[in-house]
CSV table of C-alpha atoms in Angstrom, one decimal:
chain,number,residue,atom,x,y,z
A,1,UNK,CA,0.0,0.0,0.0
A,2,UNK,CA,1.7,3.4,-0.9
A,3,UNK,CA,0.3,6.9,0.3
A,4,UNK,CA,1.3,10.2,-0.7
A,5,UNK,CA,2.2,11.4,2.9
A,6,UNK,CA,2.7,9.4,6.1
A,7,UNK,CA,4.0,10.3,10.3
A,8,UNK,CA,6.7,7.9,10.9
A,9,UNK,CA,7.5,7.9,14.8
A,10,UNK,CA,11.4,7.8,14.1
A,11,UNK,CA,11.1,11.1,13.0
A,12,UNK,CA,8.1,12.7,14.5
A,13,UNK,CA,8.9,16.4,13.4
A,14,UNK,CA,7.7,15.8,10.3
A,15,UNK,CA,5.8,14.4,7.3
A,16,UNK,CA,7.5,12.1,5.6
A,17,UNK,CA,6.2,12.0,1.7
A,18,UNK,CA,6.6,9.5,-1.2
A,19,UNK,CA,9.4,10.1,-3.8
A,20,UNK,CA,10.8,7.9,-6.3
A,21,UNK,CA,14.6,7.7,-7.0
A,22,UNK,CA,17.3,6.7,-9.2
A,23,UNK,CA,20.2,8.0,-6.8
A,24,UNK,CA,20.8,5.5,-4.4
A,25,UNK,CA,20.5,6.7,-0.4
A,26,UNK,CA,20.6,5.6,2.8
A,27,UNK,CA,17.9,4.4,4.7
A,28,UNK,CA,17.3,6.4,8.1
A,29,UNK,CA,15.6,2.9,9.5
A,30,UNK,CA,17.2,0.0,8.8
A,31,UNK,CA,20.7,1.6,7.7
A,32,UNK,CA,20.8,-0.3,4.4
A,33,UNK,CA,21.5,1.3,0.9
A,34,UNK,CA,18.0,1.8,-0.9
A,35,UNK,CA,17.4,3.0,-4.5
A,36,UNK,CA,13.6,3.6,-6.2
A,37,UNK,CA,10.2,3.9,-4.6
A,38,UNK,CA,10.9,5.4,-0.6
A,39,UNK,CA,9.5,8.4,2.2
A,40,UNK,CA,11.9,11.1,2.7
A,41,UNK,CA,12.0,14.2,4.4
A,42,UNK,CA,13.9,17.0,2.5
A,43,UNK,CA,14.2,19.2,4.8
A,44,UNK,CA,16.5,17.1,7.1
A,45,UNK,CA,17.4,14.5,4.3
A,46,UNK,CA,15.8,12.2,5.6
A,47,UNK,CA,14.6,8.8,3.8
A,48,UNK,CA,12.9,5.2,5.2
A,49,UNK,CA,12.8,2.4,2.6
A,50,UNK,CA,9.1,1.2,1.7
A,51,UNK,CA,9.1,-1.9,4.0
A,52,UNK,CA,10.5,0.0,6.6
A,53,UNK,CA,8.5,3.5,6.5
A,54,UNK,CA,4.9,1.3,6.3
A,55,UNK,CA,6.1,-1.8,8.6
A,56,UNK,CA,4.2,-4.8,10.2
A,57,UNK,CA,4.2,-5.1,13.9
A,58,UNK,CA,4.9,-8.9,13.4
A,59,UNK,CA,5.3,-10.9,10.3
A,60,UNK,CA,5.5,-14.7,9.6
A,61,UNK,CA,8.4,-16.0,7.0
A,62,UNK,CA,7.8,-19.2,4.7
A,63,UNK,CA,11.4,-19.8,5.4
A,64,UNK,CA,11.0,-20.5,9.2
A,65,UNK,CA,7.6,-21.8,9.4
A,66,UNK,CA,8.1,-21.8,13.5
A,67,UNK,CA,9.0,-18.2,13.9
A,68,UNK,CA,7.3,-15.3,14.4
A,69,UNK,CA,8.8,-12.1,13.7
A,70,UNK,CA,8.3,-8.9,15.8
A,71,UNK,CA,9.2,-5.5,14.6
A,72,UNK,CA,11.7,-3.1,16.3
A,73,UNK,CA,13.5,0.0,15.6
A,74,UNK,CA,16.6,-1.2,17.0
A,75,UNK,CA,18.2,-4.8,17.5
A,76,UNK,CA,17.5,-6.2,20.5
A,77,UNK,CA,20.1,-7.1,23.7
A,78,UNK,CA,23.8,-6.2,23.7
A,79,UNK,CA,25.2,-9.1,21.3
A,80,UNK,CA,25.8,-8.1,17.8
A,81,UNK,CA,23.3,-9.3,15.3
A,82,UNK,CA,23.4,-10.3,11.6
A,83,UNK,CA,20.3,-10.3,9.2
A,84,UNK,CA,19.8,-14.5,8.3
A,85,UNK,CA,18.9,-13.8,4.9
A,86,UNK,CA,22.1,-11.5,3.6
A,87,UNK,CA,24.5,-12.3,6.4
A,88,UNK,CA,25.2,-8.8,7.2
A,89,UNK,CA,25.0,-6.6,10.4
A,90,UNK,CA,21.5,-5.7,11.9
A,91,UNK,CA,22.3,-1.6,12.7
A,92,UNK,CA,18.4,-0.2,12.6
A,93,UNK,CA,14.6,-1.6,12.1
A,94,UNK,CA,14.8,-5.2,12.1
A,95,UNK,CA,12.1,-8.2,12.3
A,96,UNK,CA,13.0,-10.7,15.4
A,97,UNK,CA,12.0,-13.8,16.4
A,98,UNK,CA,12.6,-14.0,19.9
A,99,UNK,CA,12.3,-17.8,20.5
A,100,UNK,CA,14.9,-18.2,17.3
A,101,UNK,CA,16.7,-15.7,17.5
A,102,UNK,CA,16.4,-15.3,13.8
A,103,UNK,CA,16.9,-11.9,12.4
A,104,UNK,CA,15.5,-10.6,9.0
A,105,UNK,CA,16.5,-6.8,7.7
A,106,UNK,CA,12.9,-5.4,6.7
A,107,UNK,CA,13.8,-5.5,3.2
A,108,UNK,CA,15.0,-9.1,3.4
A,109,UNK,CA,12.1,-9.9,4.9
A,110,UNK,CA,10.0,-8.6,2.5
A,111,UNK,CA,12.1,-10.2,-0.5
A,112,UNK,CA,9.6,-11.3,-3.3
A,113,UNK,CA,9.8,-15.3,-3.8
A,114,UNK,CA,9.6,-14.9,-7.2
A,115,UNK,CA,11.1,-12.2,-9.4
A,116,UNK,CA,9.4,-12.4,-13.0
A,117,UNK,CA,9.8,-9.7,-15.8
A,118,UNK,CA,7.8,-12.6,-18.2
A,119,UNK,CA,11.3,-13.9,-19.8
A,120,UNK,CA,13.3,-14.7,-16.9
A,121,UNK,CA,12.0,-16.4,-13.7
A,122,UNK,CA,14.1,-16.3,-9.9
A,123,UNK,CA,13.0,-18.3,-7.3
A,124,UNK,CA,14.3,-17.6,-4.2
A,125,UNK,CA,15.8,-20.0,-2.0
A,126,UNK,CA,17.0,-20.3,1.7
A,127,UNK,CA,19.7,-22.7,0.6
A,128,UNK,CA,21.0,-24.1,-3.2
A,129,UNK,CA,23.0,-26.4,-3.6
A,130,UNK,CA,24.2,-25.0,-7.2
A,131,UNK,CA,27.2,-22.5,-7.4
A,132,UNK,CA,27.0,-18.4,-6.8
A,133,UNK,CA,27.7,-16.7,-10.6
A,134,UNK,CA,29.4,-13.6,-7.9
A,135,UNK,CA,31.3,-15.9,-5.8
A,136,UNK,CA,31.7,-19.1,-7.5
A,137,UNK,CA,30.9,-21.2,-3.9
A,138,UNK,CA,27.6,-22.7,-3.2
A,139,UNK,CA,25.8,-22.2,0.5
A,140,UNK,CA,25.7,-19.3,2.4
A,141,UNK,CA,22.4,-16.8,2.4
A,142,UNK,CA,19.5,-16.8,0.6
A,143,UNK,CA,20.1,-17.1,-2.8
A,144,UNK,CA,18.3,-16.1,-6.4
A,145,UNK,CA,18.1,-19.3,-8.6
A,146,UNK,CA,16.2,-19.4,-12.1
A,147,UNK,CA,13.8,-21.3,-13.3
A,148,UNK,CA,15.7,-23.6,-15.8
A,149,UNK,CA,18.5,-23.5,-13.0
A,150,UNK,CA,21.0,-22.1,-14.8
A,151,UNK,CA,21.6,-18.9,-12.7
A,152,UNK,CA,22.1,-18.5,-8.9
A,153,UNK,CA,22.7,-15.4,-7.0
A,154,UNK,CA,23.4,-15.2,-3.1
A,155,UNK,CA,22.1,-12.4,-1.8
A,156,UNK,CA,24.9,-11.4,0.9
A,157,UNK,CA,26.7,-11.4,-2.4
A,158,UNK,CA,24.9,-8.8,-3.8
A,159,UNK,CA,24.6,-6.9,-0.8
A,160,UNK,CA,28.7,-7.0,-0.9
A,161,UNK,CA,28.7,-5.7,-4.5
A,162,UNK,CA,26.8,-2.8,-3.4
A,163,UNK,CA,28.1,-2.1,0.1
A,164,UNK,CA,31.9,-2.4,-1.9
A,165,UNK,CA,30.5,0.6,-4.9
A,166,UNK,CA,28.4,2.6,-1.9
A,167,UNK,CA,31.0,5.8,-1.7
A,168,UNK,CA,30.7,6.0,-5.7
A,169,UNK,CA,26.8,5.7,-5.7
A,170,UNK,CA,26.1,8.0,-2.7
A,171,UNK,CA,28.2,10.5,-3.1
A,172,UNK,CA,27.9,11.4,-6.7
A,173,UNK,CA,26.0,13.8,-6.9
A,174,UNK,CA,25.4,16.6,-9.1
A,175,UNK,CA,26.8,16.5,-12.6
A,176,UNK,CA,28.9,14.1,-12.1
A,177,UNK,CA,26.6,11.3,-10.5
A,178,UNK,CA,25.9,9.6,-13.7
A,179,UNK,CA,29.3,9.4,-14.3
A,180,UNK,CA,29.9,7.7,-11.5
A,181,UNK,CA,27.3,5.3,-11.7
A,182,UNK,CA,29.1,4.7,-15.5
A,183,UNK,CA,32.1,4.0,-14.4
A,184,UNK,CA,30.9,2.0,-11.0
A,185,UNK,CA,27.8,-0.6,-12.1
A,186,UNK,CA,29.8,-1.9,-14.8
A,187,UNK,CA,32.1,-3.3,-12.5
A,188,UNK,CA,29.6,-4.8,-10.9
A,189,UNK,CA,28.5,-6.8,-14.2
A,190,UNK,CA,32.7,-8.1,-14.2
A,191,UNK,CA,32.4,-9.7,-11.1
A,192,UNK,CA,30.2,-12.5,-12.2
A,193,UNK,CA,31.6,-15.9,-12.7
A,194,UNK,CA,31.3,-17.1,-16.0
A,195,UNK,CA,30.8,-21.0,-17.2
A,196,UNK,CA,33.8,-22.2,-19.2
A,197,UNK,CA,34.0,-24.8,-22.1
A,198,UNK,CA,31.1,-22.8,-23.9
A,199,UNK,CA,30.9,-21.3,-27.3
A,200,UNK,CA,31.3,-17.8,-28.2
A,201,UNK,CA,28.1,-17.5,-28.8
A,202,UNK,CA,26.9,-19.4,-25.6
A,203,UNK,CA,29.0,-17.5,-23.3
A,204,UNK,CA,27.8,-14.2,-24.7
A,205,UNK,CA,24.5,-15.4,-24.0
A,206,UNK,CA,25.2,-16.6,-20.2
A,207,UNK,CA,26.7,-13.3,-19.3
A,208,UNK,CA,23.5,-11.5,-20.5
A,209,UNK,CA,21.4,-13.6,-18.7
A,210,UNK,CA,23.2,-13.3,-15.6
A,211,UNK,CA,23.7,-9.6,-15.9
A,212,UNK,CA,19.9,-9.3,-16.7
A,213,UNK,CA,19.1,-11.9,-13.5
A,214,UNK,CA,21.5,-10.1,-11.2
A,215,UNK,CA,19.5,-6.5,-12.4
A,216,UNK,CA,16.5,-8.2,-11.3
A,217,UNK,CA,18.1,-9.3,-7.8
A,218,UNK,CA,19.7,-6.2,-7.0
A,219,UNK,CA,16.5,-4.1,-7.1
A,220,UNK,CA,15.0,-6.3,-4.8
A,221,UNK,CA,17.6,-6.4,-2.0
A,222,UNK,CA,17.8,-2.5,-2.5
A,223,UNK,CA,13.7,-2.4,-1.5
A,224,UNK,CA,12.1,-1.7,-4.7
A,225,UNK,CA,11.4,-4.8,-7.1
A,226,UNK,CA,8.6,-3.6,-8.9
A,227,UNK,CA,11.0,-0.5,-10.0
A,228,UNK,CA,14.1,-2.5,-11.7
A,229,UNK,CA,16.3,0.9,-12.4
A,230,UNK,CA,16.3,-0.1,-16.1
A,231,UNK,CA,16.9,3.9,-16.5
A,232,UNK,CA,20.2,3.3,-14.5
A,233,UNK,CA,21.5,0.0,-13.3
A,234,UNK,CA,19.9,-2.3,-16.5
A,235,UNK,CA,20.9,0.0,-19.3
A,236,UNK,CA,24.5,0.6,-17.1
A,237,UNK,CA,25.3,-3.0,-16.6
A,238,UNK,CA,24.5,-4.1,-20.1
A,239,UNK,CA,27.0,-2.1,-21.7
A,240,UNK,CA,30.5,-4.3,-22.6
């Protein structure tokens, strides 16, 4: 459900209202990098991811069929906590199951099971046994496979892609933003690990497919899969 203008209690002073983006920022909530469809306040640049600006008070996650998950704005205890889904460090809003002790970043939690643009189908997974095209090693998070199983993406994986390009995303602005998303996302596209004893023409087709597979996965993890940035990331990572 999206509204024009909500009151968030994390920042009481004022209205937060609904922007769209293609400049990634920092959500005020959670602490995670988020690009697309958010609430921000502009006069104290201030910004709260979908999932986290209009929140549940308790979810349930097909994934752990025994939890339930409570919402709160901070983690809970002393102990350092990581999100179960992307492996990385619970700093903000977080869903907690307190007889688990299973933590899911709000985004994460929210993660669409199936990611479908009507040509290419990702199912996700809480474990594959198939390789990471990123990493080249199998386990870890949650991952993105395909439908014809081809194509597997671990989402702490691409949580590390954009966590390692944040500075260049974030702080270009201005004029030279889209040059630094240019000469940034591309990288990203390198990363991936290609299948070897393949024709030209084959392997050509594998990297698009990735590329186009690991567009879809990023926009998720970054809280907006509806929105997949094909103005920025898609068109950015598809250039050789």
């Amino acid at each position: 459900m999206k509204y024009n203008e909500i009151s968030h209690f994390s920042h009481p002073q004022h209205i937060l209202k609904f922007e769209y983006t293609e400049v990634p920022f920092k959500c005020d909530g959670c602490k995670e990098v988020g690009i697309g469809s958010h609430y921000r306040c502009s006069f104290c640049d201030f910004d709260l991811h979908m999932h986290c600006a209009i929140h549940s008070l308790s979810i349930y996650h097909p994934f752990y069929t025994k939890c339930s998950f409570q919402f709160f704005y901070r983690p809970p205890g002393d102990t350092p906590r990581y999100c179960n889904a992307c492996e990385k460090d619970i700093n903000g809003f977080v869903y907690h199951c307190k007889s688990c002790g299973f933590d899911l970043h709000p985004c994460c939690a929210k993660l669409p099971m199936v990611l479908d643009d009507g040509e290419v189908n990702l199912y996700l997974h809480r474990k594959v046994r198939a390789v990471c095209h990123r990493c080249g090693r199998k386990g870890r998070s949650w991952s993105y496979r395909s439908g014809c199983k081809k194509y597997n993406l671990h989402v702490a994986c691409v949580r590390e892609m954009l966590m390692e390009n944040w500075h260049e995303l974030y702080f270009g602005h201005g004029k030279d933003s889209t040059r630094k998303l240019e000469t940034r996302i591309p990288s990203l596209k390198n990363t991936l690990q290609t299948p070897h004893k393949r024709s030209k023409g084959k392997v050509k087709k594998c990297c698009e497919m990735a590329v186009l597979a690991l567009q879809f996965v990023i926009s998720a993890v970054l809280g907006d899969p509806t929105a997949l940035i094909a103005g920025v990331i898609g068109s950015l990572m598809s250039r050789a």
